[in-house]
Amino acid sequence: MTSEGPGSAHRYRNLILGAVAILLLAMAMLTSYSSAFGHPRPNDVELAVTGDATTIVALEQQDALELTVVGSPEEARAAVRDRDVDGAVVLPSPAESSAVTTYIASGGGRAVGQAVSGIGDSIAANIGTTNETTDLAPLPGNDPVGSIEFYAILFAGLGAALGATIFGRILGTVDTSSKFVERSVVLVVYTAALAGLITLWINAGLEAVTVNPGAVFAVLWLTGAAIGGAVTGVAALGGTIAALAMTLALVILGNTSSGGPLGIHVLNDFFQTLYYVFPQGDALDLLRSLQYFDGAAMSAPIMRLGIWAVGGILLTLIAMLIRNRREAAARQQGGPRPGSGAATATAPSSSGPELTAVTASPTPHATTSAP
């Protein structure tokens, strides 16, 4: 334990390769996170509007907005509370002297809420009135930026992915039904412990849980099980390298495409597309729906996380089937099982003490050397 070992046989070559790999990883993470979060601006913001038709027509020309016209202020509020839209604007008629009313939901993404509020301010300035903004899903005082949910999902996913990869190296290949059950039990217990520790910290340590902690635990457990199960399936089919590659993709692209504390509709088109590819965005939306929206719009995220979990199971079963068929084919051909070596034996010569090595054959006949 007093030495780091003899080192690599090709010290400087491997040193350069290792350094380049780490630098590329660091730059990939920097590029992804800075591109996603460095310059947020409205992009396909979903906005409910009601009131003056002329102003609505002008808003429809804005490429950054996706408008939903509703019939009343009450419908506009309900659309925000149900997570059908990111915010809502109630427009007064030209004959009225009342203010513009804007409804935002900071719990769905702080930057998106600020963007919707800014849209209301801009409309009010253009028609010569004021804007009154109401936050229908405010962030708690212990998490005014809305970052704690993001970090909870980030580390639940990262811990599950790394755990699944390491368990594969420790427990070996999932190639039998008993090993499949063993790995499933290990993964379920591990992700439950991971979700429990994260929930304990953000609830007791940070006091940032606004609902029943059991519900938050369930979301984090589902997140860990879905991501861990998917990584397990990829590892069973493609090996440890494939599992590590998937883990890196989750870290570099999955976390940023979730929108983080900002919200998905201030990211560019590239990351908004990746939102539907990786599971972190669904997990974050699910947690926010519990925390700030009384459980609204939970069905779709649960279904997509379930697809990830089921996909991992199917990949694992497919890998088991492929291995079993290969081994059965090898046995039918009379050769050794994949990975087994050929046995050797020696037989005495008829002329005396000389010995000749003979390779064992599946046939009952042995061959000896001539005198």
PDB file of N, CA, C and O in Angstrom, residues 115-176:
ATOM      1  N   ALA A 115     -38.998  34.851 -18.168  1.00  0.00           N
ATOM      2  CA  ALA A 115     -39.232  35.186 -19.569  1.00  0.00           C
ATOM      3  C   ALA A 115     -40.699  35.528 -19.817  1.00  0.00           C
ATOM      4  O   ALA A 115     -41.014  36.494 -20.522  1.00  0.00           O
ATOM      5  N   VAL A 116     -41.617  34.764 -19.228  1.00  0.00           N
ATOM      6  CA  VAL A 116     -43.045  35.042 -19.396  1.00  0.00           C
ATOM      7  C   VAL A 116     -43.398  36.386 -18.763  1.00  0.00           C
ATOM      8  O   VAL A 116     -44.168  37.174 -19.330  1.00  0.00           O
ATOM      9  N   SER A 117     -42.842  36.644 -17.595  1.00  0.00           N
ATOM     10  CA  SER A 117     -43.083  37.940 -16.959  1.00  0.00           C
ATOM     11  C   SER A 117     -42.576  39.086 -17.827  1.00  0.00           C
ATOM     12  O   SER A 117     -43.235  40.134 -17.948  1.00  0.00           O
ATOM     13  N   GLY A 118     -41.417  38.885 -18.447  1.00  0.00           N
ATOM     14  CA  GLY A 118     -40.881  39.914 -19.350  1.00  0.00           C
ATOM     15  C   GLY A 118     -41.768  40.124 -20.563  1.00  0.00           C
ATOM     16  O   GLY A 118     -41.906  41.258 -21.056  1.00  0.00           O
ATOM     17  N   ILE A 119     -42.374  39.053 -21.069  1.00  0.00           N
ATOM     18  CA  ILE A 119     -43.305  39.189 -22.197  1.00  0.00           C
ATOM     19  C   ILE A 119     -44.501  40.048 -21.786  1.00  0.00           C
ATOM     20  O   ILE A 119     -44.950  40.923 -22.533  1.00  0.00           O
ATOM     21  N   GLY A 120     -45.016  39.790 -20.577  1.00  0.00           N
ATOM     22  CA  GLY A 120     -46.125  40.616 -20.092  1.00  0.00           C
ATOM     23  C   GLY A 120     -45.731  42.075 -19.955  1.00  0.00           C
ATOM     24  O   GLY A 120     -46.515  42.974 -20.317  1.00  0.00           O
ATOM     25  N   ASP A 121     -44.521  42.355 -19.454  1.00  0.00           N
ATOM     26  CA  ASP A 121     -44.045  43.740 -19.341  1.00  0.00           C
ATOM     27  C   ASP A 121     -43.951  44.402 -20.715  1.00  0.00           C
ATOM     28  O   ASP A 121     -44.331  45.580 -20.879  1.00  0.00           O
ATOM     29  N   SER A 122     -43.442  43.642 -21.691  1.00  0.00           N
ATOM     30  CA  SER A 122     -43.287  44.209 -23.033  1.00  0.00           C
ATOM     31  C   SER A 122     -44.641  44.527 -23.669  1.00  0.00           C
ATOM     32  O   SER A 122     -44.818  45.591 -24.288  1.00  0.00           O
ATOM     33  N   ILE A 123     -45.611  43.631 -23.494  1.00  0.00           N
ATOM     34  CA  ILE A 123     -46.951  43.891 -24.042  1.00  0.00           C
ATOM     35  C   ILE A 123     -47.566  45.123 -23.393  1.00  0.00           C
ATOM     36  O   ILE A 123     -48.145  45.984 -24.067  1.00  0.00           O
ATOM     37  N   ALA A 124     -47.435  45.222 -22.077  1.00  0.00           N
ATOM     38  CA  ALA A 124     -48.007  46.371 -21.362  1.00  0.00           C
ATOM     39  C   ALA A 124     -47.391  47.675 -21.826  1.00  0.00           C
ATOM     40  O   ALA A 124     -48.103  48.687 -21.997  1.00  0.00           O
ATOM     41  N   ALA A 125     -46.068  47.664 -22.046  1.00  0.00           N
ATOM     42  CA  ALA A 125     -45.406  48.883 -22.507  1.00  0.00           C
ATOM     43  C   ALA A 125     -45.892  49.276 -23.900  1.00  0.00           C
ATOM     44  O   ALA A 125     -46.057  50.471 -24.199  1.00  0.00           O
ATOM     45  N   ASN A 126     -46.140  48.287 -24.753  1.00  0.00           N
ATOM     46  CA  ASN A 126     -46.563  48.590 -26.128  1.00  0.00           C
ATOM     47  C   ASN A 126     -47.980  49.166 -26.185  1.00  0.00           C
ATOM     48  O   ASN A 126     -48.287  49.955 -27.089  1.00  0.00           O
ATOM     49  N   ILE A 127     -48.837  48.775 -25.259  1.00  0.00           N
ATOM     50  CA  ILE A 127     -50.225  49.277 -25.302  1.00  0.00           C
ATOM     51  C   ILE A 127     -50.454  50.387 -24.283  1.00  0.00           C
ATOM     52  O   ILE A 127     -51.586  50.832 -24.079  1.00  0.00           O
ATOM     53  N   GLY A 128     -49.373  50.814 -23.622  1.00  0.00           N
ATOM     54  CA  GLY A 128     -49.455  51.967 -22.738  1.00  0.00           C
ATOM     55  C   GLY A 128     -50.131  51.712 -21.413  1.00  0.00           C
ATOM     56  O   GLY A 128     -50.868  52.580 -20.921  1.00  0.00           O
ATOM     57  N   THR A 129     -49.882  50.551 -20.813  1.00  0.00           N
ATOM     58  CA  THR A 129     -50.441  50.264 -19.495  1.00  0.00           C
ATOM     59  C   THR A 129     -49.382  49.563 -18.649  1.00  0.00           C
ATOM     60  O   THR A 129     -48.214  49.537 -19.018  1.00  0.00           O
ATOM     61  N   THR A 130     -49.797  49.006 -17.534  1.00  0.00           N
ATOM     62  CA  THR A 130     -48.850  48.314 -16.651  1.00  0.00           C
ATOM     63  C   THR A 130     -49.127  46.808 -16.662  1.00  0.00           C
ATOM     64  O   THR A 130     -50.161  46.345 -17.160  1.00  0.00           O
ATOM     65  N   ASN A 131     -48.199  46.073 -16.101  1.00  0.00           N
ATOM     66  CA  ASN A 131     -48.323  44.623 -16.041  1.00  0.00           C
ATOM     67  C   ASN A 131     -48.328  44.172 -14.587  1.00  0.00           C
ATOM     68  O   ASN A 131     -47.492  44.604 -13.791  1.00  0.00           O
ATOM     69  N   GLU A 132     -49.269  43.298 -14.259  1.00  0.00           N
ATOM     70  CA  GLU A 132     -49.334  42.717 -12.927  1.00  0.00           C
ATOM     71  C   GLU A 132     -49.047  41.216 -13.034  1.00  0.00           C
ATOM     72  O   GLU A 132     -49.806  40.488 -13.679  1.00  0.00           O
ATOM     73  N   THR A 133     -47.950  40.773 -12.431  1.00  0.00           N
ATOM     74  CA  THR A 133     -47.524  39.379 -12.543  1.00  0.00           C
ATOM     75  C   THR A 133     -47.880  38.619 -11.269  1.00  0.00           C
ATOM     76  O   THR A 133     -47.601  39.083 -10.162  1.00  0.00           O
ATOM     77  N   THR A 134     -48.489  37.461 -11.445  1.00  0.00           N
ATOM     78  CA  THR A 134     -48.843  36.579 -10.326  1.00  0.00           C
ATOM     79  C   THR A 134     -48.159  35.231 -10.530  1.00  0.00           C
ATOM     80  O   THR A 134     -48.319  34.605 -11.588  1.00  0.00           O
ATOM     81  N   ASP A 135     -47.408  34.795  -9.521  1.00  0.00           N
ATOM     82  CA  ASP A 135     -46.718  33.510  -9.586  1.00  0.00           C
ATOM     83  C   ASP A 135     -47.624  32.439  -8.992  1.00  0.00           C
ATOM     84  O   ASP A 135     -47.880  32.416  -7.779  1.00  0.00           O
ATOM     85  N   LEU A 136     -48.116  31.527  -9.818  1.00  0.00           N
ATOM     86  CA  LEU A 136     -49.037  30.492  -9.374  1.00  0.00           C
ATOM     87  C   LEU A 136     -48.315  29.277  -8.783  1.00  0.00           C
ATOM     88  O   LEU A 136     -48.960  28.420  -8.165  1.00  0.00           O
ATOM     89  N   ALA A 137     -47.020  29.164  -8.980  1.00  0.00           N
ATOM     90  CA  ALA A 137     -46.236  28.056  -8.416  1.00  0.00           C
ATOM     91  C   ALA A 137     -44.889  28.602  -7.956  1.00  0.00           C
ATOM     92  O   ALA A 137     -43.847  28.308  -8.546  1.00  0.00           O
ATOM     93  N   PRO A 138     -44.897  29.413  -6.893  1.00  0.00           N
ATOM     94  CA  PRO A 138     -43.647  30.045  -6.458  1.00  0.00           C
ATOM     95  C   PRO A 138     -42.669  29.036  -5.865  1.00  0.00           C
ATOM     96  O   PRO A 138     -43.067  28.010  -5.302  1.00  0.00           O
ATOM     97  N   LEU A 139     -41.401  29.352  -5.999  1.00  0.00           N
ATOM     98  CA  LEU A 139     -40.352  28.535  -5.409  1.00  0.00           C
ATOM     99  C   LEU A 139     -40.266  28.806  -3.912  1.00  0.00           C
ATOM    100  O   LEU A 139     -40.551  29.924  -3.459  1.00  0.00           O
ATOM    101  N   PRO A 140     -39.866  27.812  -3.126  1.00  0.00           N
ATOM    102  CA  PRO A 140     -39.774  28.031  -1.676  1.00  0.00           C
ATOM    103  C   PRO A 140     -38.585  28.904  -1.314  1.00  0.00           C
ATOM    104  O   PRO A 140     -37.631  29.046  -2.094  1.00  0.00           O
ATOM    105  N   GLY A 141     -38.629  29.462  -0.109  1.00  0.00           N
ATOM    106  CA  GLY A 141     -37.548  30.329   0.338  1.00  0.00           C
ATOM    107  C   GLY A 141     -36.216  29.619   0.469  1.00  0.00           C
ATOM    108  O   GLY A 141     -35.154  30.231   0.300  1.00  0.00           O
ATOM    109  N   ASN A 142     -36.238  28.317   0.762  1.00  0.00           N
ATOM    110  CA  ASN A 142     -34.990  27.567   0.886  1.00  0.00           C
ATOM    111  C   ASN A 142     -34.411  27.139  -0.451  1.00  0.00           C
ATOM    112  O   ASN A 142     -33.314  26.575  -0.501  1.00  0.00           O
ATOM    113  N   ASP A 143     -35.141  27.369  -1.539  1.00  0.00           N
ATOM    114  CA  ASP A 143     -34.642  27.040  -2.877  1.00  0.00           C
ATOM    115  C   ASP A 143     -35.121  28.098  -3.861  1.00  0.00           C
ATOM    116  O   ASP A 143     -35.883  27.818  -4.784  1.00  0.00           O
ATOM    117  N   PRO A 144     -34.686  29.343  -3.687  1.00  0.00           N
ATOM    118  CA  PRO A 144     -35.223  30.442  -4.498  1.00  0.00           C
ATOM    119  C   PRO A 144     -34.843  30.369  -5.971  1.00  0.00           C
ATOM    120  O   PRO A 144     -35.480  31.016  -6.804  1.00  0.00           O
ATOM    121  N   VAL A 145     -33.816  29.594  -6.303  1.00  0.00           N
ATOM    122  CA  VAL A 145     -33.399  29.468  -7.698  1.00  0.00           C
ATOM    123  C   VAL A 145     -34.022  28.236  -8.356  1.00  0.00           C
ATOM    124  O   VAL A 145     -34.080  28.129  -9.574  1.00  0.00           O
ATOM    125  N   GLY A 146     -34.475  27.282  -7.563  1.00  0.00           N
ATOM    126  CA  GLY A 146     -35.042  26.065  -8.104  1.00  0.00           C
ATOM    127  C   GLY A 146     -34.009  25.064  -8.553  1.00  0.00           C
ATOM    128  O   GLY A 146     -34.248  24.274  -9.477  1.00  0.00           O
ATOM    129  N   SER A 147     -32.859  25.052  -7.906  1.00  0.00           N
ATOM    130  CA  SER A 147     -31.765  24.170  -8.330  1.00  0.00           C
ATOM    131  C   SER A 147     -31.733  22.847  -7.576  1.00  0.00           C
ATOM    132  O   SER A 147     -31.117  21.883  -8.041  1.00  0.00           O
ATOM    133  N   ILE A 148     -32.381  22.772  -6.403  1.00  0.00           N
ATOM    134  CA  ILE A 148     -32.248  21.570  -5.584  1.00  0.00           C
ATOM    135  C   ILE A 148     -32.879  20.365  -6.277  1.00  0.00           C
ATOM    136  O   ILE A 148     -32.321  19.260  -6.266  1.00  0.00           O
ATOM    137  N   GLU A 149     -34.056  20.543  -6.903  1.00  0.00           N
ATOM    138  CA  GLU A 149     -34.659  19.426  -7.633  1.00  0.00           C
ATOM    139  C   GLU A 149     -33.732  18.933  -8.743  1.00  0.00           C
ATOM    140  O   GLU A 149     -33.595  17.720  -8.953  1.00  0.00           O
ATOM    141  N   PHE A 150     -33.105  19.870  -9.440  1.00  0.00           N
ATOM    142  CA  PHE A 150     -32.201  19.485 -10.530  1.00  0.00           C
ATOM    143  C   PHE A 150     -31.039  18.659 -10.006  1.00  0.00           C
ATOM    144  O   PHE A 150     -30.700  17.606 -10.566  1.00  0.00           O
ATOM    145  N   TYR A 151     -30.421  19.106  -8.903  1.00  0.00           N
ATOM    146  CA  TYR A 151     -29.278  18.355  -8.373  1.00  0.00           C
ATOM    147  C   TYR A 151     -29.711  17.011  -7.803  1.00  0.00           C
ATOM    148  O   TYR A 151     -28.957  16.028  -7.874  1.00  0.00           O
ATOM    149  N   ALA A 152     -30.908  16.937  -7.256  1.00  0.00           N
ATOM    150  CA  ALA A 152     -31.403  15.655  -6.753  1.00  0.00           C
ATOM    151  C   ALA A 152     -31.536  14.645  -7.893  1.00  0.00           C
ATOM    152  O   ALA A 152     -31.109  13.489  -7.778  1.00  0.00           O
ATOM    153  N   ILE A 153     -32.118  15.076  -9.012  1.00  0.00           N
ATOM    154  CA  ILE A 153     -32.254  14.188 -10.167  1.00  0.00           C
ATOM    155  C   ILE A 153     -30.890  13.871 -10.760  1.00  0.00           C
ATOM    156  O   ILE A 153     -30.609  12.721 -11.146  1.00  0.00           O
ATOM    157  N   LEU A 154     -30.016  14.863 -10.842  1.00  0.00           N
ATOM    158  CA  LEU A 154     -28.685  14.666 -11.413  1.00  0.00           C
ATOM    159  C   LEU A 154     -27.935  13.564 -10.680  1.00  0.00           C
ATOM    160  O   LEU A 154     -27.409  12.621 -11.302  1.00  0.00           O
ATOM    161  N   PHE A 155     -27.900  13.638  -9.347  1.00  0.00           N
ATOM    162  CA  PHE A 155     -27.112  12.672  -8.594  1.00  0.00           C
ATOM    163  C   PHE A 155     -27.831  11.337  -8.426  1.00  0.00           C
ATOM    164  O   PHE A 155     -27.178  10.302  -8.276  1.00  0.00           O
ATOM    165  N   ALA A 156     -29.158  11.338  -8.488  1.00  0.00           N
ATOM    166  CA  ALA A 156     -29.878  10.058  -8.492  1.00  0.00           C
ATOM    167  C   ALA A 156     -29.548   9.288  -9.768  1.00  0.00           C
ATOM    168  O   ALA A 156     -29.287   8.073  -9.731  1.00  0.00           O
ATOM    169  N   GLY A 157     -29.536   9.982 -10.896  1.00  0.00           N
ATOM    170  CA  GLY A 157     -29.205   9.326 -12.157  1.00  0.00           C
ATOM    171  C   GLY A 157     -27.751   8.924 -12.239  1.00  0.00           C
ATOM    172  O   GLY A 157     -27.422   7.812 -12.685  1.00  0.00           O
ATOM    173  N   LEU A 158     -26.857   9.816 -11.821  1.00  0.00           N
ATOM    174  CA  LEU A 158     -25.426   9.507 -11.881  1.00  0.00           C
ATOM    175  C   LEU A 158     -25.078   8.355 -10.957  1.00  0.00           C
ATOM    176  O   LEU A 158     -24.334   7.434 -11.339  1.00  0.00           O
ATOM    177  N   GLY A 159     -25.603   8.377  -9.736  1.00  0.00           N
ATOM    178  CA  GLY A 159     -25.333   7.290  -8.798  1.00  0.00           C
ATOM    179  C   GLY A 159     -25.858   5.966  -9.300  1.00  0.00           C
ATOM    180  O   GLY A 159     -25.194   4.923  -9.150  1.00  0.00           O
ATOM    181  N   ALA A 160     -27.035   5.966  -9.927  1.00  0.00           N
ATOM    182  CA  ALA A 160     -27.601   4.724 -10.449  1.00  0.00           C
ATOM    183  C   ALA A 160     -26.784   4.192 -11.616  1.00  0.00           C
ATOM    184  O   ALA A 160     -26.529   2.985 -11.709  1.00  0.00           O
ATOM    185  N   ALA A 161     -26.351   5.073 -12.520  1.00  0.00           N
ATOM    186  CA  ALA A 161     -25.580   4.632 -13.681  1.00  0.00           C
ATOM    187  C   ALA A 161     -24.229   4.065 -13.271  1.00  0.00           C
ATOM    188  O   ALA A 161     -23.814   2.996 -13.744  1.00  0.00           O
ATOM    189  N   LEU A 162     -23.524   4.763 -12.390  1.00  0.00           N
ATOM    190  CA  LEU A 162     -22.221   4.264 -11.934  1.00  0.00           C
ATOM    191  C   LEU A 162     -22.382   2.976 -11.137  1.00  0.00           C
ATOM    192  O   LEU A 162     -21.577   2.051 -11.275  1.00  0.00           O
ATOM    193  N   GLY A 163     -23.416   2.918 -10.306  1.00  0.00           N
ATOM    194  CA  GLY A 163     -23.648   1.705  -9.533  1.00  0.00           C
ATOM    195  C   GLY A 163     -23.902   0.513 -10.426  1.00  0.00           C
ATOM    196  O   GLY A 163     -23.356  -0.572 -10.216  1.00  0.00           O
ATOM    197  N   ALA A 164     -24.743   0.680 -11.454  1.00  0.00           N
ATOM    198  CA  ALA A 164     -25.038  -0.421 -12.364  1.00  0.00           C
ATOM    199  C   ALA A 164     -23.781  -0.897 -13.079  1.00  0.00           C
ATOM    200  O   ALA A 164     -23.580  -2.103 -13.279  1.00  0.00           O
ATOM    201  N   THR A 165     -22.908   0.036 -13.462  1.00  0.00           N
ATOM    202  CA  THR A 165     -21.664  -0.336 -14.149  1.00  0.00           C
ATOM    203  C   THR A 165     -20.740  -1.107 -13.219  1.00  0.00           C
ATOM    204  O   THR A 165     -20.162  -2.142 -13.595  1.00  0.00           O
ATOM    205  N   ILE A 166     -20.588  -0.636 -11.997  1.00  0.00           N
ATOM    206  CA  ILE A 166     -19.691  -1.295 -11.041  1.00  0.00           C
ATOM    207  C   ILE A 166     -20.230  -2.663 -10.631  1.00  0.00           C
ATOM    208  O   ILE A 166     -19.473  -3.633 -10.517  1.00  0.00           O
ATOM    209  N   PHE A 167     -21.539  -2.763 -10.443  1.00  0.00           N
ATOM    210  CA  PHE A 167     -22.124  -4.060 -10.072  1.00  0.00           C
ATOM    211  C   PHE A 167     -21.865  -5.105 -11.152  1.00  0.00           C
ATOM    212  O   PHE A 167     -21.679  -6.283 -10.857  1.00  0.00           O
ATOM    213  N   GLY A 168     -21.877  -4.662 -12.416  1.00  0.00           N
ATOM    214  CA  GLY A 168     -21.591  -5.587 -13.503  1.00  0.00           C
ATOM    215  C   GLY A 168     -20.181  -6.151 -13.425  1.00  0.00           C
ATOM    216  O   GLY A 168     -19.956  -7.335 -13.697  1.00  0.00           O
ATOM    217  N   ARG A 169     -19.218  -5.308 -13.032  1.00  0.00           N
ATOM    218  CA  ARG A 169     -17.841  -5.785 -12.895  1.00  0.00           C
ATOM    219  C   ARG A 169     -17.679  -6.694 -11.687  1.00  0.00           C
ATOM    220  O   ARG A 169     -16.895  -7.641 -11.713  1.00  0.00           O
ATOM    221  N   ILE A 170     -18.433  -6.433 -10.623  1.00  0.00           N
ATOM    222  CA  ILE A 170     -18.285  -7.227  -9.402  1.00  0.00           C
ATOM    223  C   ILE A 170     -19.035  -8.551  -9.502  1.00  0.00           C
ATOM    224  O   ILE A 170     -18.497  -9.612  -9.151  1.00  0.00           O
ATOM    225  N   LEU A 171     -20.273  -8.514  -9.984  1.00  0.00           N
ATOM    226  CA  LEU A 171     -21.123  -9.702  -9.987  1.00  0.00           C
ATOM    227  C   LEU A 171     -20.994 -10.541 -11.249  1.00  0.00           C
ATOM    228  O   LEU A 171     -21.454 -11.675 -11.284  1.00  0.00           O
ATOM    229  N   GLY A 172     -20.385  -9.984 -12.285  1.00  0.00           N
ATOM    230  CA  GLY A 172     -20.202 -10.744 -13.508  1.00  0.00           C
ATOM    231  C   GLY A 172     -21.360 -10.594 -14.472  1.00  0.00           C
ATOM    232  O   GLY A 172     -22.349  -9.898 -14.221  1.00  0.00           O
ATOM    233  N   THR A 173     -21.250 -11.291 -15.597  1.00  0.00           N
ATOM    234  CA  THR A 173     -22.227 -11.203 -16.666  1.00  0.00           C
ATOM    235  C   THR A 173     -23.567 -11.812 -16.252  1.00  0.00           C
ATOM    236  O   THR A 173     -23.610 -12.853 -15.608  1.00  0.00           O
ATOM    237  N   VAL A 174     -24.646 -11.155 -16.637  1.00  0.00           N
ATOM    238  CA  VAL A 174     -25.985 -11.695 -16.399  1.00  0.00           C
ATOM    239  C   VAL A 174     -26.285 -12.684 -17.526  1.00  0.00           C
ATOM    240  O   VAL A 174     -26.709 -12.299 -18.622  1.00  0.00           O
ATOM    241  N   ASP A 175     -26.033 -13.981 -17.282  1.00  0.00           N
ATOM    242  CA  ASP A 175     -26.221 -14.983 -18.325  1.00  0.00           C
ATOM    243  C   ASP A 175     -27.133 -16.127 -17.898  1.00  0.00           C
ATOM    244  O   ASP A 175     -27.325 -17.078 -18.647  1.00  0.00           O
ATOM    245  N   THR A 176     -27.696 -16.066 -16.702  1.00  0.00           N
ATOM    246  CA  THR A 176     -28.647 -17.071 -16.247  1.00  0.00           C
ATOM    247  C   THR A 176     -29.812 -16.377 -15.554  1.00  0.00           C
ATOM    248  O   THR A 176     -29.709 -15.200 -15.157  1.00  0.00           O
TER     249      THR A 176
END
